[in-house]
GROMACS .gro file of C-alpha atoms in nm:
model
  366
    1MET     CA    1  -1.691   0.058  -1.989
    2SER     CA    2  -1.941   0.237  -1.736
    3PHE     CA    3  -1.900   0.208  -1.409
    4GLN     CA    4  -2.136   0.007  -1.327
    5ARG     CA    5  -2.015  -0.236  -1.573
    6LEU     CA    6  -1.723  -0.240  -1.409
    7ARG     CA    7  -1.888  -0.391  -1.114
    8ARG     CA    8  -2.069  -0.570  -1.273
    9ARG     CA    9  -1.734  -0.837  -1.402
   10LEU     CA   10  -1.528  -0.752  -1.100
   11TYR     CA   11  -1.878  -0.915  -0.907
   12GLU     CA   12  -1.918  -1.196  -1.175
   13ALA     CA   13  -1.537  -1.201  -1.092
   14VAL     CA   14  -1.595  -1.317  -0.760
   15GLY     CA   15  -1.913  -1.513  -0.801
   16LEU     CA   16  -2.189  -1.290  -0.669
   17GLY     CA   17  -2.498  -1.158  -0.801
   18PHE     CA   18  -2.553  -0.822  -0.929
   19ALA     CA   19  -2.827  -0.741  -0.719
   20LEU     CA   20  -2.623  -0.709  -0.426
   21VAL     CA   21  -2.310  -0.501  -0.555
   22PRO     CA   22  -2.202  -0.167  -0.359
   23ALA     CA   23  -2.155   0.150  -0.519
   24MET     CA   24  -1.800   0.171  -0.573
   25HIS     CA   25  -1.605   0.413  -0.308
   26ALA     CA   26  -1.319   0.612  -0.570
   27CYS     CA   27  -1.047   0.738  -0.415
   28GLY     CA   28  -1.195   1.101  -0.322
   29GLY     CA   29  -1.015   1.360  -0.468
   30THR     CA   30  -0.979   1.742  -0.406
   31ALA     CA   31  -1.243   2.012  -0.344
   32VAL     CA   32  -1.086   2.279  -0.574
   33ILE     CA   33  -1.331   2.629  -0.604
   34ASP     CA   34  -1.199   2.813  -0.984
   35GLY     CA   35  -1.115   3.089  -1.038
   36GLU     CA   36  -1.286   3.289  -1.330
   37ASP     CA   37  -0.976   3.316  -1.430
   38GLY     CA   38  -0.915   2.917  -1.435
   39SER     CA   39  -0.596   2.976  -1.254
   40GLY     CA   40  -0.701   2.766  -0.979
   41GLY     CA   41  -0.830   2.749  -0.607
   42ALA     CA   42  -0.944   2.667  -0.221
   43THR     CA   43  -0.776   2.289  -0.215
   44SER     CA   44  -0.755   2.039   0.025
   45SER     CA   45  -0.533   1.871  -0.110
   46SER     CA   46  -0.253   1.693   0.068
   47GLY     CA   47  -0.110   2.084   0.057
   48SER     CA   48  -0.093   2.080  -0.306
   49GLY     CA   49  -0.246   2.381  -0.314
   50GLY     CA   50  -0.372   2.734  -0.224
   51THR     CA   51  -0.496   3.055  -0.287
   52THR     CA   52  -0.504   3.272  -0.656
   53SER     CA   53  -0.271   3.648  -0.498
   54THR     CA   54  -0.060   3.828  -0.612
   55SER     CA   55   0.168   3.673  -0.305
   56SER     CA   56   0.236   3.265  -0.351
   57VAL     CA   57   0.184   3.041  -0.061
   58SER     CA   58   0.397   2.810  -0.009
   59SER     CA   59   0.372   2.430   0.046
   60SER     CA   60   0.502   2.112   0.156
   61SER     CA   61   0.516   1.922  -0.170
   62GLY     CA   62   0.668   2.320  -0.361
   63LEU     CA   63   0.278   2.396  -0.496
   64ASP     CA   64   0.176   2.657  -0.506
   65VAL     CA   65  -0.217   2.838  -0.697
   66ALA     CA   66   0.005   3.125  -0.964
   67SER     CA   67  -0.019   3.444  -0.859
   68SER     CA   68  -0.191   3.658  -1.022
   69THR     CA   69   0.115   3.893  -1.093
   70GLY     CA   70   0.496   3.872  -1.034
   71VAL     CA   71   0.443   3.433  -1.199
   72GLY     CA   72   0.595   3.324  -1.460
   73GLY     CA   73   0.785   3.576  -1.751
   74THR     CA   74   0.796   3.660  -2.113
   75ASP     CA   75   0.839   3.254  -2.276
   76CYS     CA   76   0.479   3.165  -1.986
   77VAL     CA   77   0.214   3.049  -2.177
   78GLN     CA   78  -0.092   3.240  -2.120
   79THR     CA   79  -0.342   2.926  -2.111
   80GLY     CA   80  -0.687   3.128  -1.979
   81SER     CA   81  -0.966   2.861  -1.869
   82THR     CA   82  -0.897   2.521  -1.721
   83GLY     CA   83  -1.117   2.246  -1.681
   84SER     CA   84  -1.244   1.980  -1.382
   85GLY     CA   85  -0.972   1.948  -1.183
   86VAL     CA   86  -0.711   2.158  -1.387
   87MET     CA   87  -0.531   2.380  -1.205
   88GLU     CA   88  -0.235   2.612  -1.290
   89VAL     CA   89   0.002   2.679  -1.003
   90MET     CA   90   0.372   2.740  -0.939
   91HIS     CA   91   0.635   2.524  -0.848
   92CYS     CA   92   1.012   2.552  -0.711
   93LEU     CA   93   1.255   2.244  -0.661
   94GLN     CA   94   1.397   2.198  -0.405
   95SER     CA   95   1.665   2.061  -0.525
   96GLY     CA   96   2.065   2.290  -0.508
   97GLN     CA   97   2.125   2.168  -0.778
   98PRO     CA   98   2.130   2.446  -1.189
   99CYS     CA   99   1.705   2.452  -1.280
  100PRO     CA  100   1.692   2.220  -1.504
  101GLN     CA  101   1.512   2.251  -1.836
  102GLY     CA  102   1.282   2.078  -2.150
  103ASP     CA  103   1.210   1.713  -2.020
  104LEU     CA  104   1.455   1.773  -1.734
  105ALA     CA  105   1.286   1.972  -1.617
  106PHE     CA  106   0.944   1.730  -1.678
  107GLN     CA  107   1.062   1.497  -1.461
  108ALA     CA  108   1.208   1.666  -1.133
  109ILE     CA  109   0.933   1.865  -1.109
  110ASN     CA  110   0.723   1.490  -1.150
  111GLU     CA  111   0.983   1.300  -0.916
  112GLU     CA  112   0.898   1.629  -0.622
  113ILE     CA  113   0.511   1.624  -0.793
  114TRP     CA  114   0.467   1.248  -0.671
  115SER     CA  115   0.702   1.241  -0.412
  116SER     CA  116   0.449   1.392  -0.192
  117CYS     CA  117   0.092   1.301  -0.327
  118CYS     CA  118  -0.165   1.157  -0.184
  119ILE     CA  119  -0.089   1.179   0.193
  120ASN     CA  120  -0.306   0.959   0.378
  121ASP     CA  121  -0.459   0.863   0.021
  122ILE     CA  122  -0.698   1.146  -0.098
  123SER     CA  123  -0.589   1.270  -0.435
  124CYS     CA  124  -0.335   1.361  -0.654
  125ASP     CA  125  -0.176   1.584  -0.865
  126ALA     CA  126  -0.039   1.444  -1.272
  127LEU     CA  127   0.226   1.678  -1.416
  128THR     CA  128   0.069   1.724  -1.723
  129ASP     CA  129   0.304   2.090  -1.931
  130VAL     CA  130   0.533   2.348  -1.815
  131LEU     CA  131   0.390   2.657  -1.893
  132CYS     CA  132   0.777   2.826  -1.817
  133GLY     CA  133   1.058   2.865  -1.552
  134PRO     CA  134   1.256   2.797  -1.470
  135TYR     CA  135   1.254   3.155  -1.312
  136PRO     CA  136   1.329   3.307  -0.904
  137THR     CA  137   1.136   3.384  -0.664
  138THR     CA  138   1.089   3.405  -0.284
  139LEU     CA  139   1.038   3.081  -0.265
  140GLY     CA  140   1.351   2.940  -0.471
  141PRO     CA  141   1.590   3.009  -0.715
  142CYS     CA  142   1.412   2.739  -1.002
  143CYS     CA  143   1.060   2.821  -1.002
  144TYR     CA  144   0.742   2.665  -1.279
  145GLN     CA  145   0.527   2.764  -1.478
  146ILE     CA  146   0.283   2.428  -1.517
  147MET     CA  147   0.008   2.216  -1.584
  148THR     CA  148  -0.157   2.002  -1.278
  149GLU     CA  149  -0.450   1.782  -1.365
  150GLU     CA  150  -0.678   1.569  -1.037
  151THR     CA  151  -0.621   1.214  -1.049
  152THR     CA  152  -0.717   1.011  -0.806
  153CYS     CA  153  -0.396   0.818  -0.562
  154ALA     CA  154  -0.356   0.481  -0.751
  155THR     CA  155   0.024   0.401  -0.865
  156PRO     CA  156  -0.019   0.244  -1.240
  157GLY     CA  157  -0.103  -0.038  -1.329
  158ARG     CA  158  -0.034  -0.273  -0.945
  159PRO     CA  159   0.259  -0.128  -0.687
  160LEU     CA  160   0.558  -0.283  -0.641
  161ALA     CA  161   0.590  -0.300  -0.312
  162GLY     CA  162   0.935  -0.180  -0.079
  163ALA     CA  163   1.026  -0.199   0.253
  164PHE     CA  164   0.982   0.214   0.222
  165GLY     CA  165   0.711   0.310   0.022
  166ASP     CA  166   0.701   0.200  -0.363
  167LEU     CA  167   0.938   0.019  -0.642
  168LEU     CA  168   0.998   0.264  -0.948
  169ALA     CA  169   1.216   0.203  -1.183
  170GLY     CA  170   1.438   0.597  -1.298
  171THR     CA  171   1.444   0.672  -1.683
  172ALA     CA  172   1.699   0.739  -1.908
  173ARG     CA  173   1.705   0.707  -2.258
  174ARG     CA  174   1.786   0.486  -2.475
  175PRO     CA  175   1.603   0.180  -2.725
  176GLY     CA  176   1.432  -0.023  -2.717
  177TRP     CA  177   1.168   0.051  -2.460
  178SER     CA  178   0.957   0.369  -2.682
  179GLN     CA  179   0.757   0.250  -2.994
  180GLY     CA  180   0.707   0.641  -3.151
  181THR     CA  181   0.621   0.995  -2.950
  182GLY     CA  182   0.355   1.111  -2.836
  183ALA     CA  183   0.155   1.509  -2.791
  184ALA     CA  184   0.422   1.756  -2.540
  185SER     CA  185   0.108   1.860  -2.362
  186ALA     CA  186   0.105   1.435  -2.228
  187ARG     CA  187   0.512   1.345  -2.255
  188ALA     CA  188   0.472   1.424  -1.829
  189TYR     CA  189   0.172   1.200  -1.804
  190TRP     CA  190   0.373   0.924  -2.006
  191LEU     CA  191   0.639   0.956  -1.791
  192ALA     CA  192   0.499   0.861  -1.465
  193GLU     CA  193   0.229   0.528  -1.638
  194ALA     CA  194   0.504   0.390  -1.812
  195ARG     CA  195   0.724   0.399  -1.456
  196GLY     CA  196   0.439   0.219  -1.289
  197GLU     CA  197   0.331  -0.049  -1.541
  198HIS     CA  198   0.768  -0.130  -1.554
  199ALA     CA  199   0.712  -0.180  -1.265
  200SER     CA  200   0.415  -0.383  -1.182
  201ILE     CA  201   0.590  -0.663  -1.442
  202ALA     CA  202   0.796  -0.727  -1.111
  203SER     CA  203   0.453  -0.673  -0.880
  204PHE     CA  204   0.252  -0.927  -1.155
  205LEU     CA  205   0.557  -1.226  -1.103
  206ARG     CA  206   0.611  -1.148  -0.755
  207HIS     CA  207   0.244  -1.246  -0.683
  208ALA     CA  208   0.310  -1.492  -0.929
  209SER     CA  209   0.618  -1.657  -0.768
  210GLU     CA  210   0.419  -1.584  -0.425
  211LEU     CA  211   0.053  -1.795  -0.497
  212LEU     CA  212   0.245  -2.143  -0.602
  213ALA     CA  213   0.415  -2.097  -0.287
  214LEU     CA  214   0.045  -2.093  -0.133
  215GLY     CA  215  -0.036  -2.376  -0.390
  216ALA     CA  216  -0.339  -2.188  -0.603
  217PRO     CA  217  -0.508  -2.303  -0.891
  218PRO     CA  218  -0.316  -2.320  -1.185
  219ALA     CA  219  -0.627  -2.032  -1.348
  220LEU     CA  220  -0.497  -1.783  -1.156
  221VAL     CA  221  -0.146  -1.805  -1.185
  222ALA     CA  222  -0.135  -1.853  -1.588
  223ALA     CA  223  -0.420  -1.524  -1.524
  224ALA     CA  224  -0.135  -1.347  -1.312
  225PHE     CA  225   0.202  -1.372  -1.591
  226ARG     CA  226  -0.046  -1.299  -1.782
  227ALA     CA  227  -0.090  -0.966  -1.653
  228ALA     CA  228   0.334  -0.949  -1.626
  229ARG     CA  229   0.305  -0.965  -2.066
  230ASP     CA  230   0.046  -0.717  -2.036
  231GLU     CA  231   0.296  -0.468  -1.826
  232VAL     CA  232   0.574  -0.471  -2.094
  233ALA     CA  233   0.345  -0.392  -2.304
  234HIS     CA  234   0.178  -0.144  -2.095
  235ALA     CA  235   0.510  -0.005  -2.040
  236ARG     CA  236   0.584   0.044  -2.434
  237LEU     CA  237   0.340   0.180  -2.467
  238ALA     CA  238   0.340   0.462  -2.244
  239PHE     CA  239   0.727   0.512  -2.290
  240GLY     CA  240   0.648   0.576  -2.642
  241LEU     CA  241   0.428   0.852  -2.560
  242ALA     CA  242   0.652   0.941  -2.365
  243SER     CA  243   0.978   1.002  -2.609
  244THR     CA  244   1.058   1.294  -2.846
  245GLU     CA  245   1.147   1.281  -3.164
  246GLY     CA  246   1.557   1.148  -3.097
  247ALA     CA  247   1.528   1.142  -2.743
  248PRO     CA  248   1.338   0.750  -2.699
  249ALA     CA  249   1.192   0.706  -2.353
  250ALA     CA  250   1.311   0.393  -2.145
  251PRO     CA  251   1.275   0.232  -1.761
  252ALA     CA  252   1.662   0.236  -1.558
  253ALA     CA  253   1.749   0.017  -1.361
  254LEU     CA  254   1.439  -0.184  -1.096
  255HIS     CA  255   1.634  -0.181  -0.727
  256LEU     CA  256   1.459  -0.474  -0.626
  257GLU     CA  257   1.713  -0.568  -0.333
  258GLU     CA  258   1.534  -0.324  -0.207
  259LEU     CA  259   1.195  -0.525  -0.207
  260SER     CA  260   0.969  -0.566   0.135
  261GLY     CA  261   0.949  -0.901   0.325
  262ARG     CA  262   0.717  -1.083   0.314
  263CYS     CA  263   0.639  -1.449   0.384
  264ALA     CA  264   0.563  -1.603   0.089
  265HIS     CA  265   0.351  -1.851   0.279
  266ASP     CA  266   0.135  -1.650   0.486
  267LEU     CA  267  -0.210  -1.666   0.240
  268SER     CA  268  -0.351  -1.375   0.510
  269ALA     CA  269  -0.101  -1.178   0.488
  270PHE     CA  270  -0.072  -1.280   0.069
  271ALA     CA  271  -0.436  -1.186   0.064
  272ALA     CA  272  -0.428  -0.823   0.275
  273ALA     CA  273  -0.113  -0.749   0.007
  274THR     CA  274  -0.374  -0.829  -0.280
  275VAL     CA  275  -0.652  -0.642  -0.116
  276ALA     CA  276  -0.450  -0.319  -0.078
  277GLU     CA  277  -0.203  -0.392  -0.433
  278GLY     CA  278  -0.515  -0.479  -0.641
  279CYS     CA  279  -0.814  -0.455  -0.544
  280ILE     CA  280  -0.792  -0.110  -0.459
  281ASN     CA  281  -0.478   0.059  -0.633
  282GLU     CA  282  -0.538  -0.143  -0.998
  283THR     CA  283  -0.948  -0.032  -0.991
  284LEU     CA  284  -0.868   0.228  -0.908
  285ALA     CA  285  -0.576   0.282  -1.181
  286LEU     CA  286  -0.841   0.115  -1.347
  287VAL     CA  287  -1.111   0.372  -1.328
  288ASP     CA  288  -0.837   0.683  -1.406
  289ALA     CA  289  -0.744   0.471  -1.709
  290MET     CA  290  -1.086   0.482  -1.712
  291MET     CA  291  -1.202   0.902  -1.718
  292ARG     CA  292  -0.941   0.969  -1.950
  293LEU     CA  293  -1.028   0.751  -2.224
  294GLU     CA  294  -1.298   1.000  -2.199
  295ARG     CA  295  -1.256   1.292  -2.211
  296CYS     CA  296  -0.922   1.214  -2.453
  297GLU     CA  297  -0.881   1.288  -2.800
  298ASP     CA  298  -0.529   1.256  -2.930
  299PRO     CA  299  -0.528   0.878  -3.144
  300ALA     CA  300  -0.268   0.698  -2.968
  301GLU     CA  301  -0.394   0.868  -2.677
  302ARG     CA  302  -0.645   0.678  -2.661
  303ALA     CA  303  -0.491   0.354  -2.842
  304ALA     CA  304  -0.279   0.306  -2.558
  305LEU     CA  305  -0.611   0.341  -2.345
  306SER     CA  306  -0.867   0.148  -2.493
  307GLN     CA  307  -0.599  -0.090  -2.448
  308ILE     CA  308  -0.511  -0.070  -2.054
  309VAL     CA  309  -0.819  -0.006  -1.960
  310GLU     CA  310  -0.894  -0.316  -2.201
  311ASP     CA  311  -0.600  -0.517  -1.980
  312GLU     CA  312  -0.602  -0.366  -1.634
  313THR     CA  313  -0.993  -0.442  -1.608
  314ARG     CA  314  -0.949  -0.833  -1.641
  315HIS     CA  315  -0.629  -0.740  -1.377
  316ALA     CA  316  -0.863  -0.627  -1.149
  317GLU     CA  317  -1.053  -0.933  -1.193
  318LEU     CA  318  -0.779  -1.124  -1.078
  319ALA     CA  319  -0.700  -0.988  -0.798
  320TRP     CA  320  -1.119  -0.976  -0.672
  321GLN     CA  321  -1.064  -1.317  -0.723
  322THR     CA  322  -0.774  -1.419  -0.597
  323VAL     CA  323  -0.908  -1.239  -0.271
  324ALA     CA  324  -1.147  -1.445  -0.283
  325TRP     CA  325  -0.988  -1.815  -0.335
  326ALA     CA  326  -0.759  -1.704  -0.058
  327VAL     CA  327  -1.102  -1.662   0.198
  328ALA     CA  328  -1.219  -1.977   0.095
  329ALA     CA  329  -0.872  -2.120   0.155
  330GLY     CA  330  -0.691  -1.959   0.466
  331GLY     CA  331  -1.103  -1.910   0.671
  332ALA     CA  332  -1.200  -1.652   0.936
  333PRO     CA  333  -0.854  -1.591   1.003
  334THR     CA  334  -0.777  -1.480   0.663
  335ALA     CA  335  -1.156  -1.344   0.627
  336ARG     CA  336  -0.999  -1.099   0.850
  337ALA     CA  337  -0.658  -1.035   0.762
  338VAL     CA  338  -0.938  -0.860   0.358
  339GLU     CA  339  -1.187  -0.696   0.662
  340GLY     CA  340  -0.835  -0.529   0.761
  341ALA     CA  341  -0.695  -0.467   0.476
  342PHE     CA  342  -1.002  -0.248   0.354
  343ALA     CA  343  -1.095  -0.082   0.708
  344ARG     CA  344  -0.771   0.049   0.693
  345GLN     CA  345  -0.847   0.250   0.384
  346ALA     CA  346  -1.241   0.359   0.452
  347TRP     CA  347  -1.043   0.490   0.785
  348ASP     CA  348  -0.805   0.735   0.474
  349HIS     CA  349  -1.119   0.809   0.350
  350LEU     CA  350  -1.316   0.907   0.685
  351GLY     CA  351  -1.205   1.242   0.662
  352MET     CA  352  -1.251   1.336   0.375
  353ALA     CA  353  -1.606   1.188   0.301
  354GLU     CA  354  -1.734   1.250   0.596
  355VAL     CA  355  -1.516   1.666   0.700
  356ILE     CA  356  -1.443   1.825   0.369
  357ALA     CA  357  -1.681   1.671   0.163
  358PRO     CA  358  -1.935   1.807   0.285
  359CYS     CA  359  -1.796   2.188   0.393
  360ALA     CA  360  -1.635   2.202   0.076
  361GLU     CA  361  -2.004   2.158  -0.095
  362ALA     CA  362  -2.127   2.398   0.170
  363LEU     CA  363  -1.921   2.624   0.092
  364LEU     CA  364  -1.982   2.588  -0.374
  365ALA     CA  365  -2.360   2.631  -0.253
  366GLY     CA  366  -2.340   2.912  -0.007
   0.00000   0.00000   0.00000
């Protein structure tokens, strides 16, 4: 599905003519200047990059562009050239625990990357592979050479807002949630996807409950419950692709007691939250899935992504339809709340659009 077709569907979802559709503004992205050796380069993201050299440059997220010398060891994989948005970097775990290996290393590194990504909602680097490690460096005893891929800053699925950030369950190794196994190089990505889709189940159930409390039309309520069922299927697909033979991936407990307190009868607050969680995050997550599907070659992953794109398109439509209903029902106060929610995202990206992106273009042109 093309971006033009997606814009058409979303605009038609709220009953407006396609001729008026503005250009879609994505989440921005990291401006990367790749070196000829494929080892990365300068980056404009929030501290998750650096410059390739013989001595690593530390960052607040623990990510550094892999040094051309002194990185890795005899077990390191020589990856050669990287593609657009893909970087080979070094990550040093910040915890004082023993250095994890294998799947545990995937999980620990992925946790640290996602905990510090998308500062100012600009971009995220998704972990795609751990090439080698652990090994000691001046930055710490547990360093790894990894591959990351630029992605949108959207949480997979619909985020579950907690009192102090989005809620995600931990992971476990037990049967029930996963079907089959995935390619080793993509397990970290699918584990992050699975956790996001799993949290989306609860997010849609809360959304459906809020719709009921606000007296929403039955079609919106039914669509929200259907979306929750979709997310169960998405989570199972993703946990399967995150699994290894004999070690099925599954979610741990989701601590719903940490949910943010929202007034179920405040239509304006509900509409603003739907803008952030649905109109923006879900639409960007859909765009990310569409882009991944275009370049994906693995049959199992393509099948999963195709299903996710199909379902998430309906979820994005639901978000825009819900906000359109809320504005019609709530009038001017709700319209102002919706306008403010969209404006906050625009402010976050203003620096990227007006300063960073033009500078990156000038640098590359020169």
